[in-house]
XYZ file of N, CA and C in Angstrom:
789
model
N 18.091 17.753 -59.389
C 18.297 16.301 -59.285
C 17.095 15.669 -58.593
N 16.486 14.814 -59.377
C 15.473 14.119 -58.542
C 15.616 13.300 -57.753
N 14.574 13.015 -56.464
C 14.929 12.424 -55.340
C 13.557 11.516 -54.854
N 13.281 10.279 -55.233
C 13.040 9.842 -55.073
C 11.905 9.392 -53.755
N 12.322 10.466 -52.839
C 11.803 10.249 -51.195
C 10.670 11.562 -51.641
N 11.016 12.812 -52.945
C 10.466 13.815 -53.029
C 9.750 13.982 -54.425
N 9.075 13.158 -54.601
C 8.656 12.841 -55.565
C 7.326 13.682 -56.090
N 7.139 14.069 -57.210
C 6.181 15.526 -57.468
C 4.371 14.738 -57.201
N 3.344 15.054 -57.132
C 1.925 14.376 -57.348
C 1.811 13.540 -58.365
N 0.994 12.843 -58.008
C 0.742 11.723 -59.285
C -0.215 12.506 -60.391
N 0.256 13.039 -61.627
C -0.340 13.993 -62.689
C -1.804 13.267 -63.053
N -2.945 14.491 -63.385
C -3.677 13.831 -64.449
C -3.757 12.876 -65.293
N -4.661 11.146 -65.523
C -4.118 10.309 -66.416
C -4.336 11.127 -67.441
N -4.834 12.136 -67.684
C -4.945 12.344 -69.523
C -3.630 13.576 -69.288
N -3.170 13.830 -68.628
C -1.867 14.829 -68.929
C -1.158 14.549 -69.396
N -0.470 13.863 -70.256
C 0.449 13.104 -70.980
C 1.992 13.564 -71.145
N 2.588 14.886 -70.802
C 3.698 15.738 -70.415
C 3.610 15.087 -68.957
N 2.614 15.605 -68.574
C 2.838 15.497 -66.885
C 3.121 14.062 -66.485
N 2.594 12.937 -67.015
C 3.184 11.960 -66.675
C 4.362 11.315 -66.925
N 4.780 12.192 -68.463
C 6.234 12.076 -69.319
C 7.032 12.309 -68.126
N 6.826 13.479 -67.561
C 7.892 14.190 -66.951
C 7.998 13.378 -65.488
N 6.765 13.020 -64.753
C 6.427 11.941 -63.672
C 7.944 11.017 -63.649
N 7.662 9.925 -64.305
C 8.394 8.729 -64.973
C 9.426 9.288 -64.709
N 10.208 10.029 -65.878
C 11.395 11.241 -66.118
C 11.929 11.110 -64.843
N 11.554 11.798 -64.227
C 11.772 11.657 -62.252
C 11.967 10.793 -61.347
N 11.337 10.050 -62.041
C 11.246 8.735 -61.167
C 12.661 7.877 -62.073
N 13.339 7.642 -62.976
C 13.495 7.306 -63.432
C 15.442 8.051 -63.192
N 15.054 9.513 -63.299
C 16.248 10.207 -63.009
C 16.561 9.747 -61.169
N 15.545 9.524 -60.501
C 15.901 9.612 -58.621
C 16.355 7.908 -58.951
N 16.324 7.216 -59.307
C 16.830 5.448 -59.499
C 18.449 5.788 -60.286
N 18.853 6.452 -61.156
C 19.820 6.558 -61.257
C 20.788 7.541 -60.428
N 20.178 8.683 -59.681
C 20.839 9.412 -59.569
C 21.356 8.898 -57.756
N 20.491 8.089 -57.437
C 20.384 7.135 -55.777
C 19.961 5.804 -56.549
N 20.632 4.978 -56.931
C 20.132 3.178 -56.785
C 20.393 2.463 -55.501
N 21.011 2.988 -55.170
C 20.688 2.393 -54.062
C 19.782 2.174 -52.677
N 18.687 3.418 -52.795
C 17.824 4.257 -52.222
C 16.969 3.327 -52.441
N 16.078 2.461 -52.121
C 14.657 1.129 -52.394
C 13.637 2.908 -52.502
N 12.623 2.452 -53.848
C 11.602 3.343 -53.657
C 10.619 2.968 -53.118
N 9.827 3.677 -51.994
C 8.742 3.892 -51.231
C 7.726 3.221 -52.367
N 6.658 2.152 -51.404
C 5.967 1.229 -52.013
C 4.602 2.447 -52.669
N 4.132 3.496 -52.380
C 3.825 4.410 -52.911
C 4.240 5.185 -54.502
N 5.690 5.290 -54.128
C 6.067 5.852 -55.569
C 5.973 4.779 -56.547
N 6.536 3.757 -56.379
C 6.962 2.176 -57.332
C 5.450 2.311 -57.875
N 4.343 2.327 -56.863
C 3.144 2.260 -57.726
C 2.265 3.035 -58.422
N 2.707 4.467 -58.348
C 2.372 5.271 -58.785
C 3.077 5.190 -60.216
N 4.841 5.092 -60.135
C 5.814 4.807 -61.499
C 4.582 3.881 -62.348
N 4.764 2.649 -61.742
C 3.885 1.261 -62.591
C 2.273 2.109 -63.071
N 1.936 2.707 -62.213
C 0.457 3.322 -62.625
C 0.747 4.107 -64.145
N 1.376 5.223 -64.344
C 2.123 6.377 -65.378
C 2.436 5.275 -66.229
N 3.446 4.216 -66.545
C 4.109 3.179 -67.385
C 2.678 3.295 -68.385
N 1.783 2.064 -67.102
C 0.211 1.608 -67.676
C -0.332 2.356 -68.654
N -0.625 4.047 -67.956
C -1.377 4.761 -68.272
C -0.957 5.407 -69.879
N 0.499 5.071 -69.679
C 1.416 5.749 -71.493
C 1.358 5.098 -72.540
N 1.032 3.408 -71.866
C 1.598 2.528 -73.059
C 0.030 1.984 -73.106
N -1.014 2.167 -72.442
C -2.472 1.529 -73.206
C -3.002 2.752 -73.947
N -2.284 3.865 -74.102
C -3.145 5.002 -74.564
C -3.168 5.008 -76.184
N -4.751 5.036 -76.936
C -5.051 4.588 -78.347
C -3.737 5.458 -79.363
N -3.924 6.797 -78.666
C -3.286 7.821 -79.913
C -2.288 8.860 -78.891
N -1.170 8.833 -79.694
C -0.128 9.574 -79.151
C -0.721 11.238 -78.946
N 0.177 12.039 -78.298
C 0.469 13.264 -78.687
C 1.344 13.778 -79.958
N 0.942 14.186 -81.066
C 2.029 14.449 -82.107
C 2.792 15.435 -81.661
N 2.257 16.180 -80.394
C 3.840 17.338 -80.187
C 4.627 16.907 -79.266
N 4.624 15.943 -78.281
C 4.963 15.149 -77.655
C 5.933 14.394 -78.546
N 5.159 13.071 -79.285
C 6.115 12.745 -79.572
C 6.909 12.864 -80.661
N 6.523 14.177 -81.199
C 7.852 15.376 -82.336
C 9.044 15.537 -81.611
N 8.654 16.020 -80.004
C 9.819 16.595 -79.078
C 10.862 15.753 -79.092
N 10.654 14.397 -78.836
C 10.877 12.780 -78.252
C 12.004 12.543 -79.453
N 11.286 12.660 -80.501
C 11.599 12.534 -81.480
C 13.092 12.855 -81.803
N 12.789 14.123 -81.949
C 14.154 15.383 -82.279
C 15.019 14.816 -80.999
N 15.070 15.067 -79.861
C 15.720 14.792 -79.131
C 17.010 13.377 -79.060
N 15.831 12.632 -79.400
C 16.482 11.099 -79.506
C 17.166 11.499 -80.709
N 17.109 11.873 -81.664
C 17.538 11.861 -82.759
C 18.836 12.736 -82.566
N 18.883 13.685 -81.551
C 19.791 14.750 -81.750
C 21.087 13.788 -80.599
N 20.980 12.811 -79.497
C 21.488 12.740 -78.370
C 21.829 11.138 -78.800
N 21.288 10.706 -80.034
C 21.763 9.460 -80.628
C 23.175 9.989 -81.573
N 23.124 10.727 -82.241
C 24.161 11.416 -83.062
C 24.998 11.379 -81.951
N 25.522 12.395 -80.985
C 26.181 12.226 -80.007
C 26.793 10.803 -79.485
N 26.202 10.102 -79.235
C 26.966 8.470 -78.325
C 27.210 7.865 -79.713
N 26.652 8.126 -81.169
C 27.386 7.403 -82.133
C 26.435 6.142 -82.418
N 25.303 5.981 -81.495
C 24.401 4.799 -81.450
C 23.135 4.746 -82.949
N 22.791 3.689 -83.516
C 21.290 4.062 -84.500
C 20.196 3.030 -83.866
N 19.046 4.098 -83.225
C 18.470 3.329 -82.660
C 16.680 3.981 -84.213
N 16.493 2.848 -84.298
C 14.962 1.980 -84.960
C 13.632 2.835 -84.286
N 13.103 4.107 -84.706
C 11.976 4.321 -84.407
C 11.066 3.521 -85.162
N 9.951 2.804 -84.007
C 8.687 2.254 -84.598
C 7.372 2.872 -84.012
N 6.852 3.021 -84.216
C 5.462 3.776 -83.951
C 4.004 2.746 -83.839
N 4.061 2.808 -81.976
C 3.316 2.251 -81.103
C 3.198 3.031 -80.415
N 1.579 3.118 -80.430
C 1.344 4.181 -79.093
C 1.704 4.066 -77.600
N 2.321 5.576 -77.821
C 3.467 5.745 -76.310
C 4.506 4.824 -75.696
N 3.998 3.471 -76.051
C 5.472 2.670 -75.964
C 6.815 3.006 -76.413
N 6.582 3.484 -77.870
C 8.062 4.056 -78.193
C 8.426 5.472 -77.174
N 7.339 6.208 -77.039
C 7.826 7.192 -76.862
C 8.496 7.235 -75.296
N 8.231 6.566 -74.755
C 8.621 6.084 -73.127
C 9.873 5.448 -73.438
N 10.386 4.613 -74.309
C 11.210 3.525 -74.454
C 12.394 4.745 -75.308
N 11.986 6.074 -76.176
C 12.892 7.274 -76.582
C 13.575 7.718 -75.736
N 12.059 8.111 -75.428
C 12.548 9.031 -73.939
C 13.515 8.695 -72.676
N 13.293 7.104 -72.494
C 14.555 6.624 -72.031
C 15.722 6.895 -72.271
N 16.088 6.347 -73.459
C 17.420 6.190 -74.455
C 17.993 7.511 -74.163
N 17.240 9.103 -74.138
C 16.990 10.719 -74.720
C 17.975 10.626 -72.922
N 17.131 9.995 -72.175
C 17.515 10.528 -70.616
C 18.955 9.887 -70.649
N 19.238 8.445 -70.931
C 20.597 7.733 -70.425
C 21.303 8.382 -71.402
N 21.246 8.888 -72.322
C 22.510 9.314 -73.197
C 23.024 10.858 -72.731
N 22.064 11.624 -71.864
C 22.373 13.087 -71.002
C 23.065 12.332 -70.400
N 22.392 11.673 -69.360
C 23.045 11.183 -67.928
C 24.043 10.958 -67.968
N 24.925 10.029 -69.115
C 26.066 9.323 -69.268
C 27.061 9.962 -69.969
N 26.283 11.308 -70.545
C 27.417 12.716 -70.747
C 27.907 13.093 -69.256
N 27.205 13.175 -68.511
C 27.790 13.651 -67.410
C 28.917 12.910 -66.492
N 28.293 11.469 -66.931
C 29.119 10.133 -66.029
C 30.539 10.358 -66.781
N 30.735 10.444 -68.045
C 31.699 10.374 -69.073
C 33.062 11.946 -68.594
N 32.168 12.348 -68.628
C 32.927 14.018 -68.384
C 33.757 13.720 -66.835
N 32.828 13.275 -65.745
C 33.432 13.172 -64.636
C 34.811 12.438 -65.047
N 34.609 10.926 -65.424
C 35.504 9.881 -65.645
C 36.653 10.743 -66.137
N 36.397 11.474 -67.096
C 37.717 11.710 -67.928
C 38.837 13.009 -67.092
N 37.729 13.733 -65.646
C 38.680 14.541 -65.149
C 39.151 14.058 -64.547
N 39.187 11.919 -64.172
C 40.276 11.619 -63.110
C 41.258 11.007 -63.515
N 42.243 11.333 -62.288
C 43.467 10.627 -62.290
C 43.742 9.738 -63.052
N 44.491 9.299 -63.935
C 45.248 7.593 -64.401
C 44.953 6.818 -62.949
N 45.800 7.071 -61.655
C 45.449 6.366 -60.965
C 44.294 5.723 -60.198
N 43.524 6.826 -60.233
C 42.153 6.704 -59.641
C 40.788 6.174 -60.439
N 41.069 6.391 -61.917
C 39.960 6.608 -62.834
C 39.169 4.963 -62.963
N 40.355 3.507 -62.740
C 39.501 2.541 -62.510
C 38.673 2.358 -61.395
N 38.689 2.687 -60.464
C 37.815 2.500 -59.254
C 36.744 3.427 -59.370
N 37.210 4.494 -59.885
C 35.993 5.185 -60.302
C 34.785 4.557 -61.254
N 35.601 3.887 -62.243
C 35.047 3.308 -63.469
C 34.047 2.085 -62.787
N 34.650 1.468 -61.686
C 33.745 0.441 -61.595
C 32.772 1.015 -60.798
N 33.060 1.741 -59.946
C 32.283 2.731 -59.045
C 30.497 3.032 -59.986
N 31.184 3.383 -61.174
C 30.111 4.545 -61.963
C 29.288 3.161 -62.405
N 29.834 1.979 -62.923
C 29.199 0.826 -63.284
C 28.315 0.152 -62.607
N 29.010 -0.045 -61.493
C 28.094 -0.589 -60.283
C 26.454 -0.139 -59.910
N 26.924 1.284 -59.564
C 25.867 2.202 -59.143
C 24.678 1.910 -61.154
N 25.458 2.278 -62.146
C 24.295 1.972 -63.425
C 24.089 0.830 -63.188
N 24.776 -0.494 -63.160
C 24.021 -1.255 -63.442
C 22.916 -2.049 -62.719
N 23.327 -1.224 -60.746
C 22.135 -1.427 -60.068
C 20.828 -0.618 -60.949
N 20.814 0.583 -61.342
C 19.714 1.406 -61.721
C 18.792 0.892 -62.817
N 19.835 0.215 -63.822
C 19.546 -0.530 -64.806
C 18.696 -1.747 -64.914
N 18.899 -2.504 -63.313
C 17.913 -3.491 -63.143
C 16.995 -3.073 -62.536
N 16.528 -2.120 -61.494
C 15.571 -1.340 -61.631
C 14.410 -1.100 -62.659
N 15.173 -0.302 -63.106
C 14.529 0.174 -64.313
C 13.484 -0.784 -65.220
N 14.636 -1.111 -65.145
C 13.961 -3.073 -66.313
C 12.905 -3.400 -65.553
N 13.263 -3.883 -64.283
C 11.682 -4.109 -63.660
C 10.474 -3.481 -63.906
N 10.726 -1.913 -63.760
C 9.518 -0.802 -63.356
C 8.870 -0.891 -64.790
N 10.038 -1.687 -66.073
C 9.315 -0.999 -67.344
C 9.182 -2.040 -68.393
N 9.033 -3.107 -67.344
C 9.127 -4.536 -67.998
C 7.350 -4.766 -68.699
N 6.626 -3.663 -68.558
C 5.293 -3.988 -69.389
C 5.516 -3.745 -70.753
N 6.658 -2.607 -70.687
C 7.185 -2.526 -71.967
C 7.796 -3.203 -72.921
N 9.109 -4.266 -71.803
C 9.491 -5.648 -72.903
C 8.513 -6.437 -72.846
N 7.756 -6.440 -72.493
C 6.741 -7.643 -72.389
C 5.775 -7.588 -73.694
N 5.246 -6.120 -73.753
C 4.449 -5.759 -74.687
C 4.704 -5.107 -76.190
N 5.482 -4.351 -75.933
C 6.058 -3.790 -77.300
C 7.742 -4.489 -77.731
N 7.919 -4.304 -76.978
C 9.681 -4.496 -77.020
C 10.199 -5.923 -77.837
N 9.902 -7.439 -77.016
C 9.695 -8.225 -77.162
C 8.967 -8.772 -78.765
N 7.885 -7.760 -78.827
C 7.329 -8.126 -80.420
C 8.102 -7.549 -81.489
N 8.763 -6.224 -80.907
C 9.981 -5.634 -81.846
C 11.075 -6.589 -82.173
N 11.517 -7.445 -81.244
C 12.450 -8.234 -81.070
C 12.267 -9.165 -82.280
N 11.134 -9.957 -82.349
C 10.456 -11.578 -82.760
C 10.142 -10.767 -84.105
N 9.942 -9.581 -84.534
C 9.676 -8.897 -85.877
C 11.167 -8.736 -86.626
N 12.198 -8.670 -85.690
C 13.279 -8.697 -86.045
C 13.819 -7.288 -86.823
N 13.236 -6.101 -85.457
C 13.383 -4.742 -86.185
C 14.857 -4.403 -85.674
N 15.650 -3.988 -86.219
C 16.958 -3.198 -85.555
C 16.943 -1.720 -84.410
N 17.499 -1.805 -83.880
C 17.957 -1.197 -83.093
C 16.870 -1.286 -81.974
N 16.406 -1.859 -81.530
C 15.207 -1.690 -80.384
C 15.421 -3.628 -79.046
N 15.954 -2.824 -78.014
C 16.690 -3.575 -77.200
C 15.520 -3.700 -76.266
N 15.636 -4.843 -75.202
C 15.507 -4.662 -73.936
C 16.022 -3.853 -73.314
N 15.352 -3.225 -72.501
C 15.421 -2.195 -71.410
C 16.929 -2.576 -70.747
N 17.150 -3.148 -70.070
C 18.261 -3.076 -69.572
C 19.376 -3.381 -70.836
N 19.249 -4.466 -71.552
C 20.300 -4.305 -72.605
C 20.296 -3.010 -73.744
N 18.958 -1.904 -73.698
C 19.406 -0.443 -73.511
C 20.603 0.367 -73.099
N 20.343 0.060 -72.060
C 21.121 0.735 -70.376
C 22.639 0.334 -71.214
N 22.760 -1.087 -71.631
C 24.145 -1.644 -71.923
C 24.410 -0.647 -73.321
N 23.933 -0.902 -73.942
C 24.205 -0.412 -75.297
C 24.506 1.361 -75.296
N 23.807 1.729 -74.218
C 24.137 3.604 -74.060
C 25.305 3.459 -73.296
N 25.700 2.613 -72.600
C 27.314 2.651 -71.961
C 27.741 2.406 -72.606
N 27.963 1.478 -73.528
C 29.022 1.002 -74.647
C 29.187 2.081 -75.230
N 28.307 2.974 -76.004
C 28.634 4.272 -76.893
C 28.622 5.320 -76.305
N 28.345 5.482 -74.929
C 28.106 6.911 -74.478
C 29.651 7.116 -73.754
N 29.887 5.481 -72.800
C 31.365 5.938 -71.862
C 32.030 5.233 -72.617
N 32.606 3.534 -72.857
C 33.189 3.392 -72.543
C 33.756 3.037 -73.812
N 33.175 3.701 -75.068
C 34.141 3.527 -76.853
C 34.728 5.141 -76.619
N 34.294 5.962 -75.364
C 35.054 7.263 -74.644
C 36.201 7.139 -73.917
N 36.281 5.966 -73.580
C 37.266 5.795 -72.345
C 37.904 4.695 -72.028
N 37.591 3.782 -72.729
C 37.708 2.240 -72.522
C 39.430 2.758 -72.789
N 40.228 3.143 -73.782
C 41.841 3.468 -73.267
C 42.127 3.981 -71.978
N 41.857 4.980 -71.639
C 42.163 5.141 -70.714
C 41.828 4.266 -69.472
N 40.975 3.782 -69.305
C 40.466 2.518 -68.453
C 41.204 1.915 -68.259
N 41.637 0.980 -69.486
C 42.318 -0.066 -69.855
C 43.772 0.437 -69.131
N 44.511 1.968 -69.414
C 45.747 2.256 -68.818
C 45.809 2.323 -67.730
N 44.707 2.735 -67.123
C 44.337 2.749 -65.662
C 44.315 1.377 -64.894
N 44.007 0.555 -65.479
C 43.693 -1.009 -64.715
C 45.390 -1.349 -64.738
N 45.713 -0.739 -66.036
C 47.667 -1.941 -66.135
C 48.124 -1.191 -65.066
N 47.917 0.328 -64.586
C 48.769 0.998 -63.628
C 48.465 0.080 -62.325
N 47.378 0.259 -61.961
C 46.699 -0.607 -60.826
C 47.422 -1.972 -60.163
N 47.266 -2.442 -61.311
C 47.525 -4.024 -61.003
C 48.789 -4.397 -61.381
N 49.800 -3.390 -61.678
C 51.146 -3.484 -62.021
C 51.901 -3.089 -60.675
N 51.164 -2.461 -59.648
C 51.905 -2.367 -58.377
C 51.311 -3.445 -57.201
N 52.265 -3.674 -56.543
C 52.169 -4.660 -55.675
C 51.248 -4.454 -53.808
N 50.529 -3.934 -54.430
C 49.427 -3.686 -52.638
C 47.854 -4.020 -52.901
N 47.296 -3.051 -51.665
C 46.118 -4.275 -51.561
C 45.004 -3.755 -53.020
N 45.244 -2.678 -53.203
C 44.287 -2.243 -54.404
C 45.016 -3.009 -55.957
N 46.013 -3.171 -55.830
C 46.364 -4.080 -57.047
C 45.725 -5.709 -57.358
N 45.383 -6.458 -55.629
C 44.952 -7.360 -55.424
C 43.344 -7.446 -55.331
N 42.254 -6.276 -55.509
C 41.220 -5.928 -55.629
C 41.252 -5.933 -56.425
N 41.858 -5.200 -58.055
C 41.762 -4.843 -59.098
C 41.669 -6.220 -60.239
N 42.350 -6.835 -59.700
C 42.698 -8.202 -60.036
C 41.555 -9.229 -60.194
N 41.480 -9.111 -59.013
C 39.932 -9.704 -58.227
C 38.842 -9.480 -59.188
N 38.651 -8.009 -59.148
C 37.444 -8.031 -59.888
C 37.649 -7.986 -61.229
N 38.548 -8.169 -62.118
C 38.805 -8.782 -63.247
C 39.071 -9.836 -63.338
N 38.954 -10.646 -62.699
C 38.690 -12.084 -62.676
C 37.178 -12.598 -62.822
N 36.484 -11.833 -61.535
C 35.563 -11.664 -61.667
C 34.416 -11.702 -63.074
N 34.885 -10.382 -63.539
C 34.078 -9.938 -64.443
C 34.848 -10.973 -65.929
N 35.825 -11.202 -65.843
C 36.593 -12.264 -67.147
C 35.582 -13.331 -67.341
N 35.163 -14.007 -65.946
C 34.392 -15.053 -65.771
C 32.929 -15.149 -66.382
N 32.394 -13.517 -66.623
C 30.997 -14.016 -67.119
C 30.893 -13.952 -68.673
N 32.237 -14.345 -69.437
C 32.698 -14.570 -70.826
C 32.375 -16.009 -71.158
N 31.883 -16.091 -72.155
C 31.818 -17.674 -72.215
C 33.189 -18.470 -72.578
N 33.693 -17.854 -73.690
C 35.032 -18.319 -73.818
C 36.173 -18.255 -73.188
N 36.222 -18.079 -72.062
C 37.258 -18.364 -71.135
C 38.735 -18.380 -71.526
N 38.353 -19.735 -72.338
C 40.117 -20.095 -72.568
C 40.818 -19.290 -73.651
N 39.635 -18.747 -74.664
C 40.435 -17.939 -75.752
C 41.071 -16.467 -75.398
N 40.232 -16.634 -73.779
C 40.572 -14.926 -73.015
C 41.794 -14.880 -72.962
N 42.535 -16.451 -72.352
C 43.834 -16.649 -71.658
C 44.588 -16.032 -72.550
N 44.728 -16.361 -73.741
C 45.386 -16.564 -75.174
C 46.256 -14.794 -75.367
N 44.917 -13.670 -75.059
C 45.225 -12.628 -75.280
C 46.067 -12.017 -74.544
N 46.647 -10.458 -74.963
C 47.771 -10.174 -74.475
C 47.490 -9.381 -73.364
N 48.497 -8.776 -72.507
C 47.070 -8.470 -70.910
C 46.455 -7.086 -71.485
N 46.550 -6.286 -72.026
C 45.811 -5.119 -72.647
C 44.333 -5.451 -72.796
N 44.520 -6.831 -73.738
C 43.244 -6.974 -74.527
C 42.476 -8.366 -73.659
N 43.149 -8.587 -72.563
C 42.683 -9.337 -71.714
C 41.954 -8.597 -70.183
N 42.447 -7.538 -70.305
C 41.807 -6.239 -69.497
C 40.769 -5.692 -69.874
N 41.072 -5.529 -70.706
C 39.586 -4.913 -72.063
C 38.393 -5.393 -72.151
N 38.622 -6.932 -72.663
C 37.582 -7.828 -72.280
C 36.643 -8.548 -71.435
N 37.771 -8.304 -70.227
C 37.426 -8.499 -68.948
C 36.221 -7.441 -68.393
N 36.451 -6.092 -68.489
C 35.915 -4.941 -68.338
C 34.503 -4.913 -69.357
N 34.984 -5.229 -70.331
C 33.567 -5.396 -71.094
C 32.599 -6.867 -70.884
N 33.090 -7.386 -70.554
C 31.886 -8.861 -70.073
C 30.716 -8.521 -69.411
N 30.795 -7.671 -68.269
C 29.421 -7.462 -68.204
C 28.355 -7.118 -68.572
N 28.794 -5.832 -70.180
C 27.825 -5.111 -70.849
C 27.708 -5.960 -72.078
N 28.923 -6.170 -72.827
C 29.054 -6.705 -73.928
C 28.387 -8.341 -74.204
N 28.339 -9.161 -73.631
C 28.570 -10.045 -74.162
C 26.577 -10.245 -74.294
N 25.824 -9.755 -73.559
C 24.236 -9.276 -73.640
C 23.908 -8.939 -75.282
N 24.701 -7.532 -75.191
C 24.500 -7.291 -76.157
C 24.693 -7.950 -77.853
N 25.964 -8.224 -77.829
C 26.047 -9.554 -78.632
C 24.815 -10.875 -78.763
N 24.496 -10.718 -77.232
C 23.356 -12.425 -77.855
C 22.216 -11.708 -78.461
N 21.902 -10.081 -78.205
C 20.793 -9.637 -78.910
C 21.101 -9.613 -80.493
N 22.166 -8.986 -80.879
C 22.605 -9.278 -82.465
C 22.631 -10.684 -83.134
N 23.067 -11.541 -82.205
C 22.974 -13.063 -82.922
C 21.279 -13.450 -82.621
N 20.381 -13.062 -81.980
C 18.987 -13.711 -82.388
C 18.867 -12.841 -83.183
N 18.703 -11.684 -83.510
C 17.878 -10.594 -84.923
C 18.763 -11.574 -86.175
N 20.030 -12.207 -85.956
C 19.956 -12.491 -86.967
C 19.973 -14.154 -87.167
N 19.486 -14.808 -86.018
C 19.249 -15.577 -86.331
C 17.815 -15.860 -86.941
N 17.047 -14.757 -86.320
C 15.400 -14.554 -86.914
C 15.519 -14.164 -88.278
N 16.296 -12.966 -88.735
C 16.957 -13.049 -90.469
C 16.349 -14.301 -90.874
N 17.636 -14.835 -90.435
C 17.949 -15.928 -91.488
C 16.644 -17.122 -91.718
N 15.868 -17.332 -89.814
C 14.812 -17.906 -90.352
C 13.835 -17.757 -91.187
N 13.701 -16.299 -91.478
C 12.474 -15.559 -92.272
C 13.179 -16.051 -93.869
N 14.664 -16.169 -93.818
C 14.993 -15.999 -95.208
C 15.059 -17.577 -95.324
N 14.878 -18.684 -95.052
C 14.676 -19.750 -95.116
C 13.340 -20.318 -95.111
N 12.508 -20.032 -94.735
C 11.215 -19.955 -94.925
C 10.977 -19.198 -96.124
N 11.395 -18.207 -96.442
C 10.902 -17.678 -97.823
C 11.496 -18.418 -99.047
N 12.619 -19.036 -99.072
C 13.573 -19.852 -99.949
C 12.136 -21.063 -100.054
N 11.910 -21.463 -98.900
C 11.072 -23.023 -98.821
C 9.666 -22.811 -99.697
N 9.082 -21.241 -99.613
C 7.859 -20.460 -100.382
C 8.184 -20.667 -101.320
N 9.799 -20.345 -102.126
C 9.586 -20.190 -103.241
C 10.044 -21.240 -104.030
N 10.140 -22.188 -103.266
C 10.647 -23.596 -103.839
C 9.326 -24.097 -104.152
């Protein structure tokens, strides 16, 4: 488990494994401790490795073969189709991500499912909390990436290729919680169906989280199952959704502009 305070030398810039694996580390000690601030040393060493992956002219082809297979093998698994495009080392940093959160969130998933009915929501928000601190992290450390590749993937209107943190969202959606979201969901009605102070927490923070829905009032409407559900998913989901409605709102502009060509 990497640790953040123990962080390996800053590799050769032309080592290109060694800095894979750098990152990797740095990247595994933010999820595995988010809450841990990294030493103004490591953060710049991380940002140095990012630099050094994503200005480089020409990939490694065994590198990114490995990247490749991997993503390909650990996407099958969460059920996700993520869009290889081929930019030097940007993709392969932005794989290799996806390759790491879809392990990681085997493991988050496995825990979840050995607990209790009673226990398993607090856990659930527990496991959320802690990702989605890591998740904004992350986004920061690798924001040269939406900035530079990501972003133009976006405005090209390629599928499957997210922002970094709406990443992070999209590997929870398929990795835990299209795993668990029932049981969740049974777990929250147990919760908040008894009358003490964790029923009045539980509550709380489904209110909470109901709130960052835009539609509000159509929430009311639903039945409490699917008003639990939704609630629980607002924080990941509703991101992800505005990324599907611009790709296709960019669609449609490309296909309106071409209608106007051929008029």
């Amino acid at each position: 488990m990497a640790d953040v305070l123990n962080m390996p030398k800053l590799p050769d810039e032309n080592d290109t494994e060694g800095l894979q694996a750098y990152l990797r580390n740095g990247i595994s000690a933010i999820h595995n401790n988010p809450e841990i601030p990294l030493p103004m040393d490591v953060y710049m060493n991380l940002y140095t490795v990012v630099w050094r992956l994503i200005t480089r002219e020409e990939g490694d082809k065994n590198v990114r073969s490995k990247c490749m297979k991997t993503f390909s093998c650990l996407s099958k698994f969460c059920g996700s189709i993520f869009t290889v495009v081929t930019v030097p080392y940007a993709d392969v940093v932005y794989q290799d991500l996806a390759n790491f959160l879809a392990d990681y969130l085997q493991t988050v998933v496995k825990r979840l499912q050995s607990q209790e009915d009673g226990l398993l929501l607090d856990d659930y928000l527990s496991e959320w909390d802690r990702y989605v601190a890591a998740a904004n992290r992350i986004n920061h450390l690798l924001n040269l990436i939406n900035r530079h590749w990501i972003n133009r993937c976006i405005d090209e209107g390629k599928q499957g290729i997210y922002l970094i943190r709406t990443l992070h969202f999209v590997q929870w959606r398929y990795c835990v919680w299209d795993k668990i979201s029932v049981a969740v969901v049974d777990s929250a009605q147990l919760v908040t169906g008894k009358d003490d102070g964790k029923a009045a927490k539980a509550h709380d923070i489904l209110e909470r989280f109901a709130s960052l829905r835009i539609d509000y009032s159509a929430l009311n409407k639903d039945d409490t199952r699917t008003r639990i559900r939704k609630s629980l998913e607002a924080p990941f989901l509703p991101e992800i959704e505005a990324h599907e409605r611009n790709l296709e709102d960019i669609a449609a502009a490309r296909q309106s502009r071409g209608h106007h060509l051929d008029g």
